[in-house]
């Protein structure tokens, strides 16, 4: 079944939807710890060396997941009337807290913690992302609409060669999704009506907020991103705030392009 009408701009959530974060961030944490332990100039205590050396890949992944969860809590609780605090700043502050909780706060210098926090600028695209965006660009504009700050999104675009035609960040609008201020700001920026815009995300809360303002909504299921139960899927379908649902294994953004009627065959 094809999707119509074609939106003029298709907005994209980024973390989890366009790029994968779990493995990338886990590897960054492990590399930072290994580098610290092998640095002959570091004066690490025996306790820190023992604790860091005992950490398993699963332990580091648990930290990555808690770090990611803290981002969600931070953006959801942010008051738009407050002075804007970037996601980069939050990532830096919270990784210090997570390492401190595990007795590893002395493992990294302040500069090294900042370098580690910036690992969120170096995330790998999902296998269908680049080709899917390239195809969609043939008939419409594609734009980020992420809670990530501008510098973060620009680095992700460059690192992953993401062919977005436009970039928009929550930072531009002084709020975080799911605040209506973000979606409305994006629509106004393009001089469009919400009905001329689409929102693509791997998170139902994002689509529910966008749909309430009149966007077309497209759900892309990604591995381990929401892990919805059958009951949660059924409830979301009953509520009707998802216009198009793309399950795991369907082809991701390439399949979105195909359903928009964009030819997906590679020309010879």
PDB file of C-alpha atoms in Angstrom:
ATOM      1  CA  UNK A   1       0.000   0.000   0.000  1.00  0.00           C
ATOM      2  CA  UNK A   2       1.471   3.370  -1.026  1.00  0.00           C
ATOM      3  CA  UNK A   3       1.622   6.425   1.225  1.00  0.00           C
ATOM      4  CA  UNK A   4      -0.124   9.585   0.082  1.00  0.00           C
ATOM      5  CA  UNK A   5      -0.143  12.487  -0.106  1.00  0.00           C
ATOM      6  CA  UNK A   6       3.609  13.075  -0.244  1.00  0.00           C
ATOM      7  CA  UNK A   7       4.737  15.475   2.515  1.00  0.00           C
ATOM      8  CA  UNK A   8       6.857  18.449   1.538  1.00  0.00           C
ATOM      9  CA  UNK A   9       9.280  17.860   4.415  1.00  0.00           C
ATOM     10  CA  UNK A  10       9.954  14.639   6.266  1.00  0.00           C
ATOM     11  CA  UNK A  11      11.376  15.247   9.751  1.00  0.00           C
ATOM     12  CA  UNK A  12      13.456  12.593  11.500  1.00  0.00           C
ATOM     13  CA  UNK A  13      14.226  11.697  15.051  1.00  0.00           C
ATOM     14  CA  UNK A  14      17.914  10.751  15.055  1.00  0.00           C
ATOM     15  CA  UNK A  15      19.067   8.747  18.106  1.00  0.00           C
ATOM     16  CA  UNK A  16      17.857   5.177  17.657  1.00  0.00           C
ATOM     17  CA  UNK A  17      15.880   6.011  14.518  1.00  0.00           C
ATOM     18  CA  UNK A  18      18.600   7.101  12.094  1.00  0.00           C
ATOM     19  CA  UNK A  19      21.714   6.018  14.009  1.00  0.00           C
ATOM     20  CA  UNK A  20      22.503   3.147  16.373  1.00  0.00           C
ATOM     21  CA  UNK A  21      23.811   4.152  19.787  1.00  0.00           C
ATOM     22  CA  UNK A  22      23.986   1.070  22.045  1.00  0.00           C
ATOM     23  CA  UNK A  23      26.999  -0.716  20.523  1.00  0.00           C
ATOM     24  CA  UNK A  24      28.769   2.517  19.566  1.00  0.00           C
ATOM     25  CA  UNK A  25      28.615   4.014  23.052  1.00  0.00           C
ATOM     26  CA  UNK A  26      29.509   0.721  24.736  1.00  0.00           C
ATOM     27  CA  UNK A  27      32.644   0.472  22.589  1.00  0.00           C
ATOM     28  CA  UNK A  28      33.571   4.074  23.402  1.00  0.00           C
ATOM     29  CA  UNK A  29      33.279   3.395  27.133  1.00  0.00           C
ATOM     30  CA  UNK A  30      35.412   0.261  26.855  1.00  0.00           C
ATOM     31  CA  UNK A  31      38.075   2.058  24.810  1.00  0.00           C
ATOM     32  CA  UNK A  32      38.233   4.920  27.322  1.00  0.00           C
ATOM     33  CA  UNK A  33      38.725   2.485  30.209  1.00  0.00           C
ATOM     34  CA  UNK A  34      41.331   0.442  28.346  1.00  0.00           C
ATOM     35  CA  UNK A  35      43.251   3.573  27.403  1.00  0.00           C
ATOM     36  CA  UNK A  36      43.233   4.768  31.013  1.00  0.00           C
ATOM     37  CA  UNK A  37      44.444   1.428  32.346  1.00  0.00           C
ATOM     38  CA  UNK A  38      47.263   1.224  29.792  1.00  0.00           C
ATOM     39  CA  UNK A  39      48.438   4.826  30.257  1.00  0.00           C
ATOM     40  CA  UNK A  40      51.786   4.609  32.145  1.00  0.00           C
ATOM     41  CA  UNK A  41      51.500   8.237  33.228  1.00  0.00           C
ATOM     42  CA  UNK A  42      48.184   7.798  35.013  1.00  0.00           C
ATOM     43  CA  UNK A  43      48.362   7.529  38.781  1.00  0.00           C
ATOM     44  CA  UNK A  44      45.318   5.316  39.253  1.00  0.00           C
ATOM     45  CA  UNK A  45      44.587   3.808  42.650  1.00  0.00           C
ATOM     46  CA  UNK A  46      44.588   0.046  43.092  1.00  0.00           C
ATOM     47  CA  UNK A  47      40.833   0.148  43.750  1.00  0.00           C
ATOM     48  CA  UNK A  48      40.142   1.957  40.480  1.00  0.00           C
ATOM     49  CA  UNK A  49      42.370  -0.440  38.530  1.00  0.00           C
ATOM     50  CA  UNK A  50      40.687  -3.470  40.069  1.00  0.00           C
ATOM     51  CA  UNK A  51      37.175  -2.099  39.523  1.00  0.00           C
ATOM     52  CA  UNK A  52      37.818  -1.028  35.921  1.00  0.00           C
ATOM     53  CA  UNK A  53      39.621  -4.265  35.114  1.00  0.00           C
ATOM     54  CA  UNK A  54      36.719  -6.328  36.412  1.00  0.00           C
ATOM     55  CA  UNK A  55      34.134  -4.601  34.194  1.00  0.00           C
ATOM     56  CA  UNK A  56      32.653  -6.859  31.505  1.00  0.00           C
ATOM     57  CA  UNK A  57      31.254  -5.740  28.129  1.00  0.00           C
ATOM     58  CA  UNK A  58      27.817  -6.280  29.634  1.00  0.00           C
ATOM     59  CA  UNK A  59      28.697  -3.940  32.501  1.00  0.00           C
ATOM     60  CA  UNK A  60      29.767  -1.233  30.066  1.00  0.00           C
ATOM     61  CA  UNK A  61      26.618  -1.735  28.024  1.00  0.00           C
ATOM     62  CA  UNK A  62      24.550  -1.288  31.175  1.00  0.00           C
ATOM     63  CA  UNK A  63      26.275   2.065  31.692  1.00  0.00           C
ATOM     64  CA  UNK A  64      25.565   3.023  28.075  1.00  0.00           C
ATOM     65  CA  UNK A  65      21.889   2.168  28.540  1.00  0.00           C
ATOM     66  CA  UNK A  66      21.640   4.103  31.797  1.00  0.00           C
ATOM     67  CA  UNK A  67      23.370   7.053  30.130  1.00  0.00           C
ATOM     68  CA  UNK A  68      20.849   6.949  27.312  1.00  0.00           C
ATOM     69  CA  UNK A  69      17.931   6.657  29.756  1.00  0.00           C
ATOM     70  CA  UNK A  70      19.197   9.718  31.627  1.00  0.00           C
ATOM     71  CA  UNK A  71      19.009  11.691  28.369  1.00  0.00           C
ATOM     72  CA  UNK A  72      15.345  10.804  28.042  1.00  0.00           C
ATOM     73  CA  UNK A  73      14.641  11.850  31.611  1.00  0.00           C
ATOM     74  CA  UNK A  74      16.566  15.090  31.156  1.00  0.00           C
ATOM     75  CA  UNK A  75      14.749  16.161  27.988  1.00  0.00           C
ATOM     76  CA  UNK A  76      11.324  15.107  29.290  1.00  0.00           C
ATOM     77  CA  UNK A  77      11.703  17.168  32.482  1.00  0.00           C
ATOM     78  CA  UNK A  78      13.274  20.248  30.895  1.00  0.00           C
ATOM     79  CA  UNK A  79      11.243  23.452  31.278  1.00  0.00           C
ATOM     80  CA  UNK A  80      11.252  25.552  28.082  1.00  0.00           C
ATOM     81  CA  UNK A  81      11.201  28.699  30.203  1.00  0.00           C
ATOM     82  CA  UNK A  82      14.581  27.737  31.699  1.00  0.00           C
ATOM     83  CA  UNK A  83      17.990  28.663  30.340  1.00  0.00           C
ATOM     84  CA  UNK A  84      18.738  26.116  27.622  1.00  0.00           C
ATOM     85  CA  UNK A  85      21.073  23.276  28.594  1.00  0.00           C
ATOM     86  CA  UNK A  86      22.434  21.245  25.676  1.00  0.00           C
ATOM     87  CA  UNK A  87      22.448  17.486  25.398  1.00  0.00           C
ATOM     88  CA  UNK A  88      26.255  17.639  25.210  1.00  0.00           C
ATOM     89  CA  UNK A  89      26.352  19.331  28.607  1.00  0.00           C
ATOM     90  CA  UNK A  90      23.991  16.735  30.034  1.00  0.00           C
ATOM     91  CA  UNK A  91      26.035  13.846  28.620  1.00  0.00           C
ATOM     92  CA  UNK A  92      29.215  15.259  30.167  1.00  0.00           C
ATOM     93  CA  UNK A  93      27.620  15.830  33.571  1.00  0.00           C
ATOM     94  CA  UNK A  94      25.900  12.467  33.712  1.00  0.00           C
ATOM     95  CA  UNK A  95      28.823  10.282  32.659  1.00  0.00           C
ATOM     96  CA  UNK A  96      30.753  11.783  35.573  1.00  0.00           C
ATOM     97  CA  UNK A  97      27.903  10.728  37.858  1.00  0.00           C
ATOM     98  CA  UNK A  98      27.742   7.206  36.426  1.00  0.00           C
ATOM     99  CA  UNK A  99      31.485   6.657  36.791  1.00  0.00           C
ATOM    100  CA  UNK A 100      31.398   8.119  40.291  1.00  0.00           C
ATOM    101  CA  UNK A 101      28.650   5.689  41.316  1.00  0.00           C
ATOM    102  CA  UNK A 102      30.949   2.813  40.315  1.00  0.00           C
ATOM    103  CA  UNK A 103      34.064   4.156  42.002  1.00  0.00           C
ATOM    104  CA  UNK A 104      35.611   5.097  38.660  1.00  0.00           C
ATOM    105  CA  UNK A 105      35.391   8.887  38.823  1.00  0.00           C
ATOM    106  CA  UNK A 106      39.206   9.217  39.059  1.00  0.00           C
ATOM    107  CA  UNK A 107      39.784   6.999  36.017  1.00  0.00           C
ATOM    108  CA  UNK A 108      39.409   9.885  33.537  1.00  0.00           C
ATOM    109  CA  UNK A 109      40.572  13.474  33.554  1.00  0.00           C
ATOM    110  CA  UNK A 110      38.055  16.239  32.933  1.00  0.00           C
ATOM    111  CA  UNK A 111      39.202  16.498  29.305  1.00  0.00           C
ATOM    112  CA  UNK A 112      38.879  12.726  28.863  1.00  0.00           C
ATOM    113  CA  UNK A 113      35.333  12.824  30.253  1.00  0.00           C
ATOM    114  CA  UNK A 114      34.465  15.497  27.697  1.00  0.00           C
ATOM    115  CA  UNK A 115      36.020  13.401  24.933  1.00  0.00           C
ATOM    116  CA  UNK A 116      33.958  10.443  26.098  1.00  0.00           C
ATOM    117  CA  UNK A 117      30.777  12.526  26.234  1.00  0.00           C
ATOM    118  CA  UNK A 118      31.370  13.446  22.602  1.00  0.00           C
ATOM    119  CA  UNK A 119      31.191   9.783  21.573  1.00  0.00           C
ATOM    120  CA  UNK A 120      27.511  10.571  20.934  1.00  0.00           C
ATOM    121  CA  UNK A 121      28.776  12.616  17.963  1.00  0.00           C
ATOM    122  CA  UNK A 122      30.213   9.444  16.414  1.00  0.00           C
ATOM    123  CA  UNK A 123      27.320   7.014  16.028  1.00  0.00           C
ATOM    124  CA  UNK A 124      26.881   4.627  13.112  1.00  0.00           C
ATOM    125  CA  UNK A 125      23.839   4.854  10.815  1.00  0.00           C
ATOM    126  CA  UNK A 126      21.521   1.871  10.549  1.00  0.00           C
ATOM    127  CA  UNK A 127      22.219  -0.134   7.386  1.00  0.00           C
ATOM    128  CA  UNK A 128      19.214   1.327   5.529  1.00  0.00           C
ATOM    129  CA  UNK A 129      19.641   4.939   6.645  1.00  0.00           C
ATOM    130  CA  UNK A 130      21.945   6.498   4.054  1.00  0.00           C
ATOM    131  CA  UNK A 131      20.336   4.806   1.056  1.00  0.00           C
ATOM    132  CA  UNK A 132      16.839   5.505   2.384  1.00  0.00           C
ATOM    133  CA  UNK A 133      17.558   9.209   2.826  1.00  0.00           C
ATOM    134  CA  UNK A 134      19.178   9.395  -0.599  1.00  0.00           C
ATOM    135  CA  UNK A 135      16.050   7.923  -2.175  1.00  0.00           C
ATOM    136  CA  UNK A 136      13.660  10.140  -0.216  1.00  0.00           C
ATOM    137  CA  UNK A 137      15.648  13.218  -1.241  1.00  0.00           C
ATOM    138  CA  UNK A 138      14.567  12.593  -4.836  1.00  0.00           C
ATOM    139  CA  UNK A 139      11.045  13.777  -4.106  1.00  0.00           C
ATOM    140  CA  UNK A 140      11.012  15.691  -0.812  1.00  0.00           C
ATOM    141  CA  UNK A 141      13.141  17.459   1.747  1.00  0.00           C
ATOM    142  CA  UNK A 142      14.542  15.478   4.661  1.00  0.00           C
ATOM    143  CA  UNK A 143      15.359  17.228   7.919  1.00  0.00           C
ATOM    144  CA  UNK A 144      16.541  16.206  11.367  1.00  0.00           C
ATOM    145  CA  UNK A 145      14.218  17.082  14.235  1.00  0.00           C
ATOM    146  CA  UNK A 146      16.180  15.821  17.198  1.00  0.00           C
ATOM    147  CA  UNK A 147      16.763  16.753  20.805  1.00  0.00           C
ATOM    148  CA  UNK A 148      20.471  16.614  20.005  1.00  0.00           C
ATOM    149  CA  UNK A 149      22.127  20.044  19.911  1.00  0.00           C
ATOM    150  CA  UNK A 150      23.215  21.595  16.631  1.00  0.00           C
ATOM    151  CA  UNK A 151      26.930  20.731  16.877  1.00  0.00           C
ATOM    152  CA  UNK A 152      26.059  17.150  17.775  1.00  0.00           C
ATOM    153  CA  UNK A 153      23.761  16.754  14.766  1.00  0.00           C
ATOM    154  CA  UNK A 154      26.245  18.353  12.394  1.00  0.00           C
ATOM    155  CA  UNK A 155      28.943  15.941  13.569  1.00  0.00           C
ATOM    156  CA  UNK A 156      26.620  12.949  13.199  1.00  0.00           C
ATOM    157  CA  UNK A 157      25.743  14.051   9.683  1.00  0.00           C
ATOM    158  CA  UNK A 158      29.421  14.324   8.746  1.00  0.00           C
ATOM    159  CA  UNK A 159      30.542  11.169  10.548  1.00  0.00           C
ATOM    160  CA  UNK A 160      27.836   8.974   9.043  1.00  0.00           C
ATOM    161  CA  UNK A 161      27.622  10.758   5.671  1.00  0.00           C
ATOM    162  CA  UNK A 162      23.922  11.324   6.326  1.00  0.00           C
ATOM    163  CA  UNK A 163      22.429  13.059   3.265  1.00  0.00           C
ATOM    164  CA  UNK A 164      19.810  15.189   5.000  1.00  0.00           C
ATOM    165  CA  UNK A 165      18.753  18.181   2.928  1.00  0.00           C
ATOM    166  CA  UNK A 166      18.166  20.281   6.076  1.00  0.00           C
ATOM    167  CA  UNK A 167      19.027  20.301   9.771  1.00  0.00           C
ATOM    168  CA  UNK A 168      16.827  21.311  12.709  1.00  0.00           C
ATOM    169  CA  UNK A 169      17.516  20.821  16.387  1.00  0.00           C
ATOM    170  CA  UNK A 170      15.516  21.323  19.543  1.00  0.00           C
ATOM    171  CA  UNK A 171      18.228  23.834  20.394  1.00  0.00           C
ATOM    172  CA  UNK A 172      16.839  26.113  17.671  1.00  0.00           C
ATOM    173  CA  UNK A 173      13.520  26.286  19.529  1.00  0.00           C
ATOM    174  CA  UNK A 174      14.677  26.434  23.166  1.00  0.00           C
ATOM    175  CA  UNK A 175      12.748  23.323  24.193  1.00  0.00           C
ATOM    176  CA  UNK A 176      12.881  19.534  23.921  1.00  0.00           C
ATOM    177  CA  UNK A 177      10.515  17.071  22.315  1.00  0.00           C
ATOM    178  CA  UNK A 178       7.749  16.238  23.027  1.00  0.00           C
ATOM    179  CA  UNK A 179       7.145  19.943  23.704  1.00  0.00           C
ATOM    180  CA  UNK A 180       4.831  21.341  20.975  1.00  0.00           C
ATOM    181  CA  UNK A 181       7.264  24.243  20.745  1.00  0.00           C
ATOM    182  CA  UNK A 182       9.757  22.040  18.871  1.00  0.00           C
ATOM    183  CA  UNK A 183       7.349  20.664  16.247  1.00  0.00           C
ATOM    184  CA  UNK A 184       5.639  24.014  15.752  1.00  0.00           C
ATOM    185  CA  UNK A 185       8.999  25.746  15.441  1.00  0.00           C
ATOM    186  CA  UNK A 186      10.095  23.301  12.755  1.00  0.00           C
ATOM    187  CA  UNK A 187       6.890  23.805  10.762  1.00  0.00           C
ATOM    188  CA  UNK A 188       7.185  27.593  11.004  1.00  0.00           C
ATOM    189  CA  UNK A 189      10.803  27.448   9.923  1.00  0.00           C
ATOM    190  CA  UNK A 190       9.761  25.922   6.612  1.00  0.00           C
ATOM    191  CA  UNK A 191       6.664  28.106   6.242  1.00  0.00           C
ATOM    192  CA  UNK A 192       4.417  25.063   5.996  1.00  0.00           C
ATOM    193  CA  UNK A 193       1.227  23.714   7.483  1.00  0.00           C
ATOM    194  CA  UNK A 194       1.670  20.672   9.787  1.00  0.00           C
ATOM    195  CA  UNK A 195      -0.391  18.628   7.312  1.00  0.00           C
ATOM    196  CA  UNK A 196       2.433  19.136   4.803  1.00  0.00           C
ATOM    197  CA  UNK A 197       4.979  17.598   7.183  1.00  0.00           C
ATOM    198  CA  UNK A 198       5.823  14.063   8.243  1.00  0.00           C
ATOM    199  CA  UNK A 199       7.605  12.794  11.357  1.00  0.00           C
ATOM    200  CA  UNK A 200       9.690   9.594  11.322  1.00  0.00           C
ATOM    201  CA  UNK A 201      10.695   8.058  14.645  1.00  0.00           C
ATOM    202  CA  UNK A 202      11.390   4.828  16.463  1.00  0.00           C
ATOM    203  CA  UNK A 203       9.650   6.222  19.559  1.00  0.00           C
ATOM    204  CA  UNK A 204       5.902   6.345  20.003  1.00  0.00           C
ATOM    205  CA  UNK A 205       5.900   9.372  22.334  1.00  0.00           C
ATOM    206  CA  UNK A 206       7.529  11.430  19.582  1.00  0.00           C
ATOM    207  CA  UNK A 207       4.947  10.434  17.002  1.00  0.00           C
ATOM    208  CA  UNK A 208       2.036  10.916  19.381  1.00  0.00           C
ATOM    209  CA  UNK A 209       3.134  14.506  20.040  1.00  0.00           C
ATOM    210  CA  UNK A 210       3.648  15.194  16.329  1.00  0.00           C
ATOM    211  CA  UNK A 211       0.305  13.671  15.357  1.00  0.00           C
ATOM    212  CA  UNK A 212      -1.515  15.852  17.889  1.00  0.00           C
ATOM    213  CA  UNK A 213      -0.277  18.860  15.909  1.00  0.00           C
ATOM    214  CA  UNK A 214      -1.314  17.481  12.533  1.00  0.00           C
ATOM    215  CA  UNK A 215       1.819  15.751  11.221  1.00  0.00           C
ATOM    216  CA  UNK A 216       1.814  12.560   9.169  1.00  0.00           C
ATOM    217  CA  UNK A 217       3.548   9.975  11.372  1.00  0.00           C
ATOM    218  CA  UNK A 218       5.789   7.042  10.458  1.00  0.00           C
ATOM    219  CA  UNK A 219       7.024   4.510  13.003  1.00  0.00           C
ATOM    220  CA  UNK A 220      10.298   2.684  12.252  1.00  0.00           C
ATOM    221  CA  UNK A 221      10.905  -0.240  14.576  1.00  0.00           C
ATOM    222  CA  UNK A 222      14.590  -0.576  15.481  1.00  0.00           C
ATOM    223  CA  UNK A 223      16.341  -3.416  17.376  1.00  0.00           C
ATOM    224  CA  UNK A 224      16.085  -3.010  21.174  1.00  0.00           C
ATOM    225  CA  UNK A 225      14.922   0.593  20.868  1.00  0.00           C
ATOM    226  CA  UNK A 226      11.473   0.277  22.434  1.00  0.00           C
ATOM    227  CA  UNK A 227      10.913  -3.491  22.753  1.00  0.00           C
ATOM    228  CA  UNK A 228       7.151  -3.051  22.611  1.00  0.00           C
ATOM    229  CA  UNK A 229       4.885  -5.792  23.840  1.00  0.00           C
ATOM    230  CA  UNK A 230       2.009  -7.047  21.698  1.00  0.00           C
ATOM    231  CA  UNK A 231      -0.366  -5.190  24.015  1.00  0.00           C
ATOM    232  CA  UNK A 232       1.516  -1.897  23.601  1.00  0.00           C
ATOM    233  CA  UNK A 233       1.491  -2.268  19.822  1.00  0.00           C
ATOM    234  CA  UNK A 234      -2.217  -3.039  19.817  1.00  0.00           C
ATOM    235  CA  UNK A 235      -2.948  -0.028  22.036  1.00  0.00           C
ATOM    236  CA  UNK A 236      -0.911   2.311  19.823  1.00  0.00           C
ATOM    237  CA  UNK A 237      -2.724   1.040  16.749  1.00  0.00           C
ATOM    238  CA  UNK A 238      -6.088   1.577  18.460  1.00  0.00           C
ATOM    239  CA  UNK A 239      -5.170   5.140  19.409  1.00  0.00           C
ATOM    240  CA  UNK A 240      -4.389   5.790  15.757  1.00  0.00           C
ATOM    241  CA  UNK A 241      -1.522   8.255  16.102  1.00  0.00           C
ATOM    242  CA  UNK A 242       0.766   6.188  13.830  1.00  0.00           C
ATOM    243  CA  UNK A 243      -0.136   6.497  10.151  1.00  0.00           C
ATOM    244  CA  UNK A 244       2.449   4.037   8.845  1.00  0.00           C
ATOM    245  CA  UNK A 245       4.130   1.257  10.808  1.00  0.00           C
ATOM    246  CA  UNK A 246       7.380  -0.346   9.591  1.00  0.00           C
ATOM    247  CA  UNK A 247       8.322  -3.445  11.556  1.00  0.00           C
ATOM    248  CA  UNK A 248      11.793  -4.953  11.979  1.00  0.00           C
ATOM    249  CA  UNK A 249      13.136  -6.547   8.841  1.00  0.00           C
ATOM    250  CA  UNK A 250      10.910  -4.629   6.443  1.00  0.00           C
ATOM    251  CA  UNK A 251      13.695  -2.537   4.919  1.00  0.00           C
ATOM    252  CA  UNK A 252      13.554   0.564   7.113  1.00  0.00           C
ATOM    253  CA  UNK A 253      13.898   3.891   5.340  1.00  0.00           C
ATOM    254  CA  UNK A 254      14.385   2.232   1.954  1.00  0.00           C
ATOM    255  CA  UNK A 255      10.936   0.694   2.346  1.00  0.00           C
ATOM    256  CA  UNK A 256       9.540   4.088   3.383  1.00  0.00           C
ATOM    257  CA  UNK A 257      10.816   5.481   0.076  1.00  0.00           C
ATOM    258  CA  UNK A 258       9.293   2.574  -1.832  1.00  0.00           C
ATOM    259  CA  UNK A 259       5.898   3.149  -0.244  1.00  0.00           C
ATOM    260  CA  UNK A 260       6.126   6.805  -1.213  1.00  0.00           C
ATOM    261  CA  UNK A 261       6.328   5.580  -4.783  1.00  0.00           C
ATOM    262  CA  UNK A 262      10.036   6.331  -5.189  1.00  0.00           C
ATOM    263  CA  UNK A 263      11.821   3.715  -7.343  1.00  0.00           C
ATOM    264  CA  UNK A 264      14.364   1.872  -5.201  1.00  0.00           C
ATOM    265  CA  UNK A 265      16.192  -0.082  -7.893  1.00  0.00           C
ATOM    266  CA  UNK A 266      19.818   0.814  -8.298  1.00  0.00           C
ATOM    267  CA  UNK A 267      20.393   2.215 -11.723  1.00  0.00           C
ATOM    268  CA  UNK A 268      23.115   0.536 -13.795  1.00  0.00           C
TER     269      UNK A 268
END
